[in-house]
Coordinates of C-alpha atoms in Angstrom, one line a residue:
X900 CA -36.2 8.0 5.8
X901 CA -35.5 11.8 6.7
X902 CA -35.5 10.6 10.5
X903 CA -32.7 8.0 9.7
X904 CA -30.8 10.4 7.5
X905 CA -30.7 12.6 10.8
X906 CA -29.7 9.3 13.2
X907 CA -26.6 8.8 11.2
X908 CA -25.7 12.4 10.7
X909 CA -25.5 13.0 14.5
X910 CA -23.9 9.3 15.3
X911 CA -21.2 10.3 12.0
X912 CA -21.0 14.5 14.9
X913 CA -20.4 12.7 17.7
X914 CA -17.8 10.2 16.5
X915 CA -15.6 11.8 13.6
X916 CA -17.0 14.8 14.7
X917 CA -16.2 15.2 18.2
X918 CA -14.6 12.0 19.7
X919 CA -12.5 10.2 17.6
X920 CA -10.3 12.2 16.4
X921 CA -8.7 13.8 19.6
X922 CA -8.8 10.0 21.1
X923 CA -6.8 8.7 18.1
X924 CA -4.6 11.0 18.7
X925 CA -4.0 11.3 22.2
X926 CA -3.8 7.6 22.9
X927 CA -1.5 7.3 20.2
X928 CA 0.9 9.5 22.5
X929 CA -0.2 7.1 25.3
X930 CA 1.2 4.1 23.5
X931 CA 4.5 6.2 22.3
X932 CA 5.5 7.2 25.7
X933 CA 4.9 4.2 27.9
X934 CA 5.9 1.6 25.6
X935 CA 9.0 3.8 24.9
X936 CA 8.6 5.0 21.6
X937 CA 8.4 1.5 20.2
X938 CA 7.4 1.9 17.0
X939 CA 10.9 3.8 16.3
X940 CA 13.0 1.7 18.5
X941 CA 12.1 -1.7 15.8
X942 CA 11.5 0.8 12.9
X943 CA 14.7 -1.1 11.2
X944 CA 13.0 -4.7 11.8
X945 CA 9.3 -3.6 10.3
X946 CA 11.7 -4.1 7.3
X947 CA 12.7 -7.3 6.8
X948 CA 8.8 -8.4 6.6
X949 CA 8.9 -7.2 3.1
X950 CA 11.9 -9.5 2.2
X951 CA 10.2 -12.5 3.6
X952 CA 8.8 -12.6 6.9
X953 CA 7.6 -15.9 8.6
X954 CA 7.7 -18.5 6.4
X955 CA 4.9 -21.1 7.4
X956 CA 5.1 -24.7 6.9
X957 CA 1.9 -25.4 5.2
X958 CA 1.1 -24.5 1.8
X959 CA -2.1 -23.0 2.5
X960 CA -1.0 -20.7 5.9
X961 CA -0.6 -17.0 5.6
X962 CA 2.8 -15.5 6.1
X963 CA 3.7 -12.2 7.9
X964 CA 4.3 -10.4 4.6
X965 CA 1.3 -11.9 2.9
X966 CA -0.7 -10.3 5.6
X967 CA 1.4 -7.1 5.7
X968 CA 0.7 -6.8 1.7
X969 CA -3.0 -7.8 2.3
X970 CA -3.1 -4.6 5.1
X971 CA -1.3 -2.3 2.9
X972 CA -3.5 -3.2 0.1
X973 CA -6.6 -2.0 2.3
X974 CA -5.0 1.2 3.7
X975 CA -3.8 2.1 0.7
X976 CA -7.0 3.9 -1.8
X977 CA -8.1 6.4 -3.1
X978 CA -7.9 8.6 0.4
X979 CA -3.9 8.1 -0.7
X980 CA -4.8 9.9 -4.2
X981 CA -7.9 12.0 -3.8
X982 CA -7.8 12.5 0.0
X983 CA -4.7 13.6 -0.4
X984 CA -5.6 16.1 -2.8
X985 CA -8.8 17.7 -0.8
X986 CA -6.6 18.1 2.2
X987 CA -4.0 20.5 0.6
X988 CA -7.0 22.1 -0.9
X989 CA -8.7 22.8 2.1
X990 CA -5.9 23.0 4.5
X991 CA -3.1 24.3 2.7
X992 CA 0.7 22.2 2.1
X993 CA 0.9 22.3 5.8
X994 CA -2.5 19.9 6.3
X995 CA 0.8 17.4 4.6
X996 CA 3.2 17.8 7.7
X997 CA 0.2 16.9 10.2
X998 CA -0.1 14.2 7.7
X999 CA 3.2 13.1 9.0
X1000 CA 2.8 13.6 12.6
X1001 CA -0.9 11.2 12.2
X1002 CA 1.3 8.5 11.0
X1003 CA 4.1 8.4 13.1
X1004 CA 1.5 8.5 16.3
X1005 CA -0.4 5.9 14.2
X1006 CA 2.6 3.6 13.9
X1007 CA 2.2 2.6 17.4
X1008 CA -1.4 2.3 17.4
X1009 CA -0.9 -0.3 14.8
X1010 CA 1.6 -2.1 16.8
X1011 CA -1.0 -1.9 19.9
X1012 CA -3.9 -3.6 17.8
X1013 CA -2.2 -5.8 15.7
X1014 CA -0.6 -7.3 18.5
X1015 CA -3.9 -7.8 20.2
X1016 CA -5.0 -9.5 17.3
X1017 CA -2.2 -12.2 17.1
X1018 CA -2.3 -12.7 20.7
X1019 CA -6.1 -13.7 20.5
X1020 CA -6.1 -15.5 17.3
X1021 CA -8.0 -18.5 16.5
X1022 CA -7.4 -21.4 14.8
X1023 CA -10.2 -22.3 12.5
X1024 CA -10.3 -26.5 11.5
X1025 CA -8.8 -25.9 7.9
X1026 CA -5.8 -24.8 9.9
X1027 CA -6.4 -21.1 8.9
X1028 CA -6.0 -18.2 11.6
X1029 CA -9.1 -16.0 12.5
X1030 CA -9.0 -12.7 14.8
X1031 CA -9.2 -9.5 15.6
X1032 CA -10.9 -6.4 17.7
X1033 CA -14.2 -8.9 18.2
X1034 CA -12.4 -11.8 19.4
X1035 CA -10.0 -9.1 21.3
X1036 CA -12.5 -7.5 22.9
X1037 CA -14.0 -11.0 23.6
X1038 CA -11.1 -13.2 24.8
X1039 CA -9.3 -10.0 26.6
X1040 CA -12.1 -8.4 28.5
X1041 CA -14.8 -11.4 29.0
X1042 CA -18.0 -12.5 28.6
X1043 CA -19.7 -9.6 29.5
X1044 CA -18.2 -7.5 26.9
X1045 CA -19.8 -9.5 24.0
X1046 CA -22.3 -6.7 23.3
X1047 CA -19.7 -4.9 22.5
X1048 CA -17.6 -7.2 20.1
X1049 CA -21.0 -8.2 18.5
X1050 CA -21.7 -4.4 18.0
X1051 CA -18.4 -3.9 16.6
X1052 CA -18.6 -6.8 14.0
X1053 CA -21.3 -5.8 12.9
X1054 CA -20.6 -2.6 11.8
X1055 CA -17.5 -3.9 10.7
X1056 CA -18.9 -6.1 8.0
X1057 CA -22.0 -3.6 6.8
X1058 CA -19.6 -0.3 6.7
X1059 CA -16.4 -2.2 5.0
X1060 CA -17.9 -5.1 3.3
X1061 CA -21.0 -3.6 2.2
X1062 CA -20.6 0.1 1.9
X1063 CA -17.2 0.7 0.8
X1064 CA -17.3 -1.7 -1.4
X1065 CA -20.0 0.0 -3.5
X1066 CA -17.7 3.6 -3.6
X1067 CA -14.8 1.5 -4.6
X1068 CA -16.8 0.0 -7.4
X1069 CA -18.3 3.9 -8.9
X1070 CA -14.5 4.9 -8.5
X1071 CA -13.4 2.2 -10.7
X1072 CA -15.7 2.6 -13.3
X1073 CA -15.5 6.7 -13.3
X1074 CA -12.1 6.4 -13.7
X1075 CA -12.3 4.0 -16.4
X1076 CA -15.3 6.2 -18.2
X1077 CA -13.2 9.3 -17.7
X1078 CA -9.9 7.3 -19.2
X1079 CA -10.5 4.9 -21.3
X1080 CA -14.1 5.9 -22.6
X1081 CA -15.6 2.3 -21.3
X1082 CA -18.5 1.8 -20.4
X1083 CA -19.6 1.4 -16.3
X1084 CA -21.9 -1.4 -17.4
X1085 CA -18.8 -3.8 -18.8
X1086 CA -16.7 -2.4 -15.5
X1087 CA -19.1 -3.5 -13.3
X1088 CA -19.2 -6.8 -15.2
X1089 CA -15.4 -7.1 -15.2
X1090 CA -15.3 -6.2 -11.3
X1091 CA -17.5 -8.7 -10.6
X1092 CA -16.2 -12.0 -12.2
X1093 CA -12.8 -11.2 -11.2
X1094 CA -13.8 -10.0 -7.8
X1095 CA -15.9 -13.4 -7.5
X1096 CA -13.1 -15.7 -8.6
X1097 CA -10.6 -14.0 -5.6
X1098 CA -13.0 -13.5 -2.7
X1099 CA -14.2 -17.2 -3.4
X1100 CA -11.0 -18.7 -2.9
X1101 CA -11.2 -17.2 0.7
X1102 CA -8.2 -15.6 2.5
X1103 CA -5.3 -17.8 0.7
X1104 CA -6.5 -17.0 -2.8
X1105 CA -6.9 -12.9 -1.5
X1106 CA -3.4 -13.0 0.3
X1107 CA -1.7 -14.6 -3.0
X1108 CA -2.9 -12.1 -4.8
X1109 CA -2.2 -9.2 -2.9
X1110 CA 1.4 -10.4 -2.5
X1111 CA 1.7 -9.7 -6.4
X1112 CA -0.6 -6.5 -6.8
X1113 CA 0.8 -4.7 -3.8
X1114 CA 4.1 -4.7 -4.8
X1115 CA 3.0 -3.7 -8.4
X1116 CA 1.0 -0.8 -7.5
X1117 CA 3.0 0.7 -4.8
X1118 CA 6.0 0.6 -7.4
X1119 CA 4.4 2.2 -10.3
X1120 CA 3.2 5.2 -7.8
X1121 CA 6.2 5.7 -6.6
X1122 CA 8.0 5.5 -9.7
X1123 CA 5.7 9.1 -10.9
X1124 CA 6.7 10.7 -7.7
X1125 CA 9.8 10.2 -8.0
X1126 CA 10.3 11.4 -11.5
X1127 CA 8.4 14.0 -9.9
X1128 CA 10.9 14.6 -7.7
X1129 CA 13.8 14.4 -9.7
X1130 CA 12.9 16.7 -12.1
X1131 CA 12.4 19.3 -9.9
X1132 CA 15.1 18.0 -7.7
X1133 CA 16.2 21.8 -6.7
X1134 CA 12.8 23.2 -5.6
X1135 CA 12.4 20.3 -2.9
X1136 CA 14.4 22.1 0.5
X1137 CA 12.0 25.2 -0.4
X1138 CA 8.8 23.0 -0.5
X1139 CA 9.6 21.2 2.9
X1140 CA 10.2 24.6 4.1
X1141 CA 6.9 25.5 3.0
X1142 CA 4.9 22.6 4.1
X1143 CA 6.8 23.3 7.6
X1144 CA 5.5 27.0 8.0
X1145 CA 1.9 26.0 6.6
X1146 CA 2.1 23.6 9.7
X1147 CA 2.2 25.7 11.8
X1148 CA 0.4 29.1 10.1
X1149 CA 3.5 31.1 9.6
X1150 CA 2.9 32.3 5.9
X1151 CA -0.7 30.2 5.6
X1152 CA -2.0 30.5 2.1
X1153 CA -5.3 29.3 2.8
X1154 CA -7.9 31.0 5.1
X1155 CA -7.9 29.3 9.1
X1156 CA -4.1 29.0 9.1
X1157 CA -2.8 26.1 11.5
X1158 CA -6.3 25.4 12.6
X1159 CA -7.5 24.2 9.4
X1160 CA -4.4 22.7 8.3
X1161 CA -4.2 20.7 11.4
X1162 CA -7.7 20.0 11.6
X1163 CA -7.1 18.3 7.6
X1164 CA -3.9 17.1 8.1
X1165 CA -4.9 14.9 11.1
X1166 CA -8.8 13.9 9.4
X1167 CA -6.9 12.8 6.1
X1168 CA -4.4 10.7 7.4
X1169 CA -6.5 8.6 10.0
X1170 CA -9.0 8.0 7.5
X1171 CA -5.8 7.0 5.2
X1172 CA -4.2 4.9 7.1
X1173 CA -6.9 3.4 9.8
X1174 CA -4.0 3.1 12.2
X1175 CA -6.9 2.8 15.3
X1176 CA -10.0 1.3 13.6
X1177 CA -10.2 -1.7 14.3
X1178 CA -9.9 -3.0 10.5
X1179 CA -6.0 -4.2 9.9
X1180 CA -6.3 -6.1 13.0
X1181 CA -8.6 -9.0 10.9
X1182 CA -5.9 -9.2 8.7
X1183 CA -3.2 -9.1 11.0
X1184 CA -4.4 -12.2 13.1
X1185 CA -4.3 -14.7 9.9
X1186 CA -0.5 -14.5 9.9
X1187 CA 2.0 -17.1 11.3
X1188 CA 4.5 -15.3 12.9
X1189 CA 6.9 -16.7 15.7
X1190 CA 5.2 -13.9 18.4
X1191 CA 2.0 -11.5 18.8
X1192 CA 4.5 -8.6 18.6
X1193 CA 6.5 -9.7 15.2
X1194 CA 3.3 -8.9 13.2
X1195 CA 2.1 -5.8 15.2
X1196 CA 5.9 -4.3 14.1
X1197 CA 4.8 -5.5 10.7
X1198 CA 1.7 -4.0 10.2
X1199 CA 3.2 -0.6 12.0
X1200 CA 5.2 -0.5 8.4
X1201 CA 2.1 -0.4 6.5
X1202 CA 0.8 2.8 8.2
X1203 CA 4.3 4.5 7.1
X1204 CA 3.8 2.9 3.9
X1205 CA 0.3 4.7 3.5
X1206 CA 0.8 7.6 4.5
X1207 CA 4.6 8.6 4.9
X1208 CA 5.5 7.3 1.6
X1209 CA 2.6 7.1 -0.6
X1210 CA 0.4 10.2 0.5
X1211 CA 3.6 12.2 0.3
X1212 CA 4.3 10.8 -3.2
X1213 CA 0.4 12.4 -4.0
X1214 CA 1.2 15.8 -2.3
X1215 CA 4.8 16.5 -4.0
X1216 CA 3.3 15.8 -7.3
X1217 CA 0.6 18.4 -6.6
X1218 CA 2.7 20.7 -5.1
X1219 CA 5.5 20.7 -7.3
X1220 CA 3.1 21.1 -10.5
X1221 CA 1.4 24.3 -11.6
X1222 CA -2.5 23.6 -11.3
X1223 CA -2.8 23.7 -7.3
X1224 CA -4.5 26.4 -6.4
X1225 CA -4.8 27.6 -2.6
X1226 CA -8.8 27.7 -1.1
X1227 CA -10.0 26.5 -4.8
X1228 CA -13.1 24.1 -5.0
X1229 CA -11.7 20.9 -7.1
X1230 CA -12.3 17.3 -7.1
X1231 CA -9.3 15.1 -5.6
X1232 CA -8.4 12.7 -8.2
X1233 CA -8.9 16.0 -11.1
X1234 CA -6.5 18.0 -9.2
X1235 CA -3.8 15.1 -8.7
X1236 CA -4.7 13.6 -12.7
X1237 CA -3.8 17.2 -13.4
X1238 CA -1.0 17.9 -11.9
X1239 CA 0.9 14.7 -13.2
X1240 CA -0.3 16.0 -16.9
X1241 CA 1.6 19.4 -15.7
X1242 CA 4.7 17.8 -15.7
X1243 CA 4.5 14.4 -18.3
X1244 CA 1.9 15.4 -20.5
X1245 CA -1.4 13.8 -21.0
X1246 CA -0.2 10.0 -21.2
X1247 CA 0.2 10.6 -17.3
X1248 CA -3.3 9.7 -16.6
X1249 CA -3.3 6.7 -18.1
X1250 CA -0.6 5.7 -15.9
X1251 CA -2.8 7.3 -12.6
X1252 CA -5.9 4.9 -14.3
X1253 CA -4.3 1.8 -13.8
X1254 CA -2.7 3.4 -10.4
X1255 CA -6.4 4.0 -9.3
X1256 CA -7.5 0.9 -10.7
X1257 CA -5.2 -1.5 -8.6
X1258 CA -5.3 0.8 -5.3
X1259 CA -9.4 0.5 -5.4
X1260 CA -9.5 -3.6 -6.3
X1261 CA -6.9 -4.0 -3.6
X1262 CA -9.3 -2.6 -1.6
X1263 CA -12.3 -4.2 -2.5
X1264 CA -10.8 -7.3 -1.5
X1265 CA -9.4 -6.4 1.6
X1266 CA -13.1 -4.6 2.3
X1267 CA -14.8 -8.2 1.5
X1268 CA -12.1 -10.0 4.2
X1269 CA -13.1 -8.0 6.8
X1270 CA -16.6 -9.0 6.5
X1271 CA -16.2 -12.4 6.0
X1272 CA -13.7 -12.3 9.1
X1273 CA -16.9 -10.5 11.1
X1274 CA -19.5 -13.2 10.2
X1275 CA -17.2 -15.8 11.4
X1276 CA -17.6 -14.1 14.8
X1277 CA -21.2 -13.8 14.7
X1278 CA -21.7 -17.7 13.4
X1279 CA -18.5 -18.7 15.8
X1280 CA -19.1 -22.4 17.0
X1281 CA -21.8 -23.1 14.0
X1282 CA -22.7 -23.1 10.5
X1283 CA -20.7 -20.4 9.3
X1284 CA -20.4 -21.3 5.2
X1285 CA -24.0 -20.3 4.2
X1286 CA -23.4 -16.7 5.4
X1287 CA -20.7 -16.8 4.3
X1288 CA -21.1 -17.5 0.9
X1289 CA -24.4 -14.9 0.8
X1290 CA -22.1 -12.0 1.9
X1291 CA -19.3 -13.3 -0.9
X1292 CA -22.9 -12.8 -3.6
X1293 CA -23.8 -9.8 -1.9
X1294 CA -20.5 -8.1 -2.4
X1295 CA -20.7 -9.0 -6.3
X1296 CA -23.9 -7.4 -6.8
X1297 CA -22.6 -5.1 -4.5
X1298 CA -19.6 -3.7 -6.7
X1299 CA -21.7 -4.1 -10.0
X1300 CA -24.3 -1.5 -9.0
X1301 CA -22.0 0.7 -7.4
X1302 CA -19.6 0.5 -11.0
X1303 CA -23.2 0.5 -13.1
X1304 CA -25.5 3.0 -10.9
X1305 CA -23.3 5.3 -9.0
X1306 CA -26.4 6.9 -7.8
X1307 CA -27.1 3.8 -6.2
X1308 CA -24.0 4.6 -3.9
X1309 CA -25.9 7.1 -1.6
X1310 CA -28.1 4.2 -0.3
X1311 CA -24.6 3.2 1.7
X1312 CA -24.8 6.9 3.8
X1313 CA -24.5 4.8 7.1
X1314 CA -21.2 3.7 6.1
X1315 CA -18.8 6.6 8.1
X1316 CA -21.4 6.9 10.8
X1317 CA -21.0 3.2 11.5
X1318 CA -17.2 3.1 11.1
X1319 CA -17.5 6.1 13.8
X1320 CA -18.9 3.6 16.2
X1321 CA -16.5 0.7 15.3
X1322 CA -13.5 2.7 15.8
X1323 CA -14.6 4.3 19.3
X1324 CA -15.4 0.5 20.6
X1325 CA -12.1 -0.5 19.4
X1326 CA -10.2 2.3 20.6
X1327 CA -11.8 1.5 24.2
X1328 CA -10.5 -1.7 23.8
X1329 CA -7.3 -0.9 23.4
X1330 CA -7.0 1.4 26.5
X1331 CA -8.3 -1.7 28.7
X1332 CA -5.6 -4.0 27.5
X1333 CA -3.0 -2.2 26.8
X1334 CA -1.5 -3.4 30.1
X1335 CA -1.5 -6.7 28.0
X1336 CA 0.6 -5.6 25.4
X1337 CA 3.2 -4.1 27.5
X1338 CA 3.8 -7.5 28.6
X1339 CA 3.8 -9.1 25.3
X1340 CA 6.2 -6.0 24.3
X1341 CA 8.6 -6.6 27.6
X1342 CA 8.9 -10.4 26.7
X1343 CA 9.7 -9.5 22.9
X1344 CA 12.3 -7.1 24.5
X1345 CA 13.8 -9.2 26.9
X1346 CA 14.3 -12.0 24.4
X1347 CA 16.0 -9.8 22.1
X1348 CA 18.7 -8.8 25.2
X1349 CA 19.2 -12.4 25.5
X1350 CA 20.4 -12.4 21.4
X1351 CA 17.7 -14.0 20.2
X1352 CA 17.4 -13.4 17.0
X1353 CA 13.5 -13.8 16.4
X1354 CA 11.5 -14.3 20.0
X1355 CA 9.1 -16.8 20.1
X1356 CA 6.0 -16.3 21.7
X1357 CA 5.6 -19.4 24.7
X1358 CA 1.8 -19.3 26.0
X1359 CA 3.3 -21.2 28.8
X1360 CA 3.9 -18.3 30.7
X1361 CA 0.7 -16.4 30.0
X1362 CA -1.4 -18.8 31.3
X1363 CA -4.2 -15.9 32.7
X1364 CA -4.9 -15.8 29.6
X1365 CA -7.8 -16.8 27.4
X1366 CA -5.7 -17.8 24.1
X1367 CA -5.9 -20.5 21.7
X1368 CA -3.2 -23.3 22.6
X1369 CA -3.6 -24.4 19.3
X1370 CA -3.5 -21.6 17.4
X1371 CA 0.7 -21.2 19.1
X1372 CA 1.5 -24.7 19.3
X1373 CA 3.9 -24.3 15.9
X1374 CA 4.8 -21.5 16.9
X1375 CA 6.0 -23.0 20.1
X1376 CA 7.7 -25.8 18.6
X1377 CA 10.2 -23.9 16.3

């Protein structure tokens, strides 16, 4: 077991450690320079998926803001609350501005993967979509690069689906001990029947849902920041100052200066908003959207979402209450809990309970999806409802004994290791068809010149292409 222990430690060094961090970021500037700062140039259309997006004929298909709500759902956790938290802890308030700079890199990451995604969508024969950085990696670089997507899925499904899931069912039901004084046994009961009854209805039942919770959760988050905010309306311009000089380790208030808060800053926010994992991209492909570039706009929204709006919502409430301390040793969720009792009173945690509560079973669904969406890779072309339906019984048990044993959650030590490894195979994915996405970018482009008001993708004229005919034909005809 020790010998295993030490495998994953040095896989989780030479990923997260060494690797994946500077790639992220570096070809995140790639993408922002050559595709001409895209993901500011549409910032103003990422918008109007919120209001509607594409509205798909059949009852059952997935629409661009179903998909967007499902993706924001799985970005948005408890990194947004006690991620947050440990990075101004460690790095100071300027670890919040490198938050920043992560997300606006990120944004065209997203765009980059997402588009990917729909390009090489399939059609499944209910009529649903299927895709992602496995079929991606498959249909855009050939046969030969199988290894590679079957690698991928399948520390896709084991890290997200099997892993994650079991943290997001102990923070649940600690949150609910610490709150409300229940039980972790009845939790873990409650999470999974309610779990069951949405991951059984497959991605339409999780999308409908999400497109009520999302909306729900993000609201009530914001709402305590910005009463935050507004009471303490005239300290704001000297914060931002603050959180500017931190940046950059003019008046640091933590040991390490810039280093560290860049070093936390950047760590925090990838791990926030996955802009460059691989992940969103599953989600991404089940949409019906008019072209492969519509939903990687979309989904670019959902990183801003993550991290510009809600992981700044958690680090003004902290920083604009009286309990942070610079350097001090604390536990995330404590210090934000906290920090909203500074400034409402104790009722405040309640309210951050149910916050908690609906950012970690958005999550846990979004989590199941993505391994669901990785077995029906593996099992592509035959029977793919038996595994199917063990992974859907194995993510129940899954999220009882994390809720019920949280000691049980250290078994899952592989999980970041193997997230290391999906996110370095995806991110060398992305470099080898990038050239790909500038084309689907430059057609998007050119239709928009023409005053078209939403370009339509035509697989007519990508033809060296390994795509699904079917999977564009309605597209095609609108």
């Amino acid at each position: 077991m020790d010998a295993i222990h030490t495998l994953f430690n040095t896989i989780d060094t030479l990923t997260w450690g060494w690797a994946l961090i500077p790639m992220l970021i570096i070809f995140g500037l790639f993408f922002t320079v050559v595709s001409g700062f895209a993901q500011f140039k549409y910032f103003r259309r990422m918008f109007k998926f919120l209001r509607t997006g594409d509205t798909p004929n059949s009852p059952k298909a997935i629409s661009g803001r179903q998909a967007l709500f499902v993706s924001i759902g799985g970005r948005v956790g408890g990194g947004n609350i006690a991620g947050v938290a440990v990075a101004i802890s460690i790095g100071g308030p300027g670890a919040v501005f490198w938050m920043w700079v992560v997300a606006l890199v990120g944004m065209m990451t997203s765009i980059v993967e997402c588009t990917l995604a729909q390009l090489y969508k399939h059609k499944t024969a209910d009529g649903h979509f299927r895709g992602g950085s496995a079929r991606f990696i498959l249909h855009g670089l050939g046969e030969k690069y199988r290894w590679m997507a079957v690698a991928y899925s399948i520390c896709l499904m084991l890290s997200f689906s099997i892993g994650f899931n079991a943290f997001q069912g102990n923070t649940v039901a600690g949150a609910v001990l610490d709150s409300l004084n229940i039980e972790r046994m009845w939790t873990g009961i409650a999470l999974a029947i309610i779990g069951g009854i949405i991951i059984f209805g497959g991605i339409t039942r999780i999308s409908k849902v999400s497109d009520i919770i999302i909306p729900i959760m993000a609201f009530v988050y914001i709402f305590m920041a910005l009463a935050v905010i507004v009471l303490n309306i005239a300290e704001i311009p000297a914060l931002i100052v603050t959180i500017v000089k931190n940046a950059f380790g003019i008046d640091s208030v933590v040991g390490g200066g810039m280093g560290i808060a860049i070093a936390q800053g950047m760590r925090r926010g990838l791990f926030s908003n996955e802009a460059g994992l691989g992940s969103v991209p599953n989600v991404a492909a089940t949409a019906h959207v008019s072209h492969p570039v519509s939903q990687g706009i979309a989904q670019s929204l959902s990183v801003f979402i993550d991290t510009i709006i809600i992981c700044s919502c958690t680090a003004f409430i902290i920083l604009l209450g009286n309990v942070y301390e610079p350097g001090a040793a604390i536990d995330g969720v404590v210090l934000t809990q906290q920090s909203l009792v500074s400034h409402f009173g104790e009722w405040a945690k309640y309210l951050l309970t149910f916050s908690i509560l609906l950012f970690s079973f958005s999550t846990i669904i979004y989590n199941y999806y993505l391994g669901e969406n990785a077995l029906s890779f593996l099992f592509y072309g035959k029977k793919e409802q038996f595994p199917i339906l063990l992974l859907r019984c194995i993510v129940i048990v899954v999220l009882f004994l994390g809720a019920t044993a949280p000691g049980a959650t250290a078994v899952f030590f592989f999980s970041d290791p193997l997230m290391g490894i999906l996110a370095l195979l995806n991110l060398l994915a992305l470099i080898m068809l990038f050239p790909q996405v500038m084309r689907l970018l430059n057609d998007y482009r050119q239709q928009l010149k023409q005053g078209v008001e939403e370009p339509v993708f035509n697989p007519d004229q990508f033809t060296d292409l390994d795509i699904d005919r079917e999977a564009w034909k309605v597209q095609k005809q609108k």
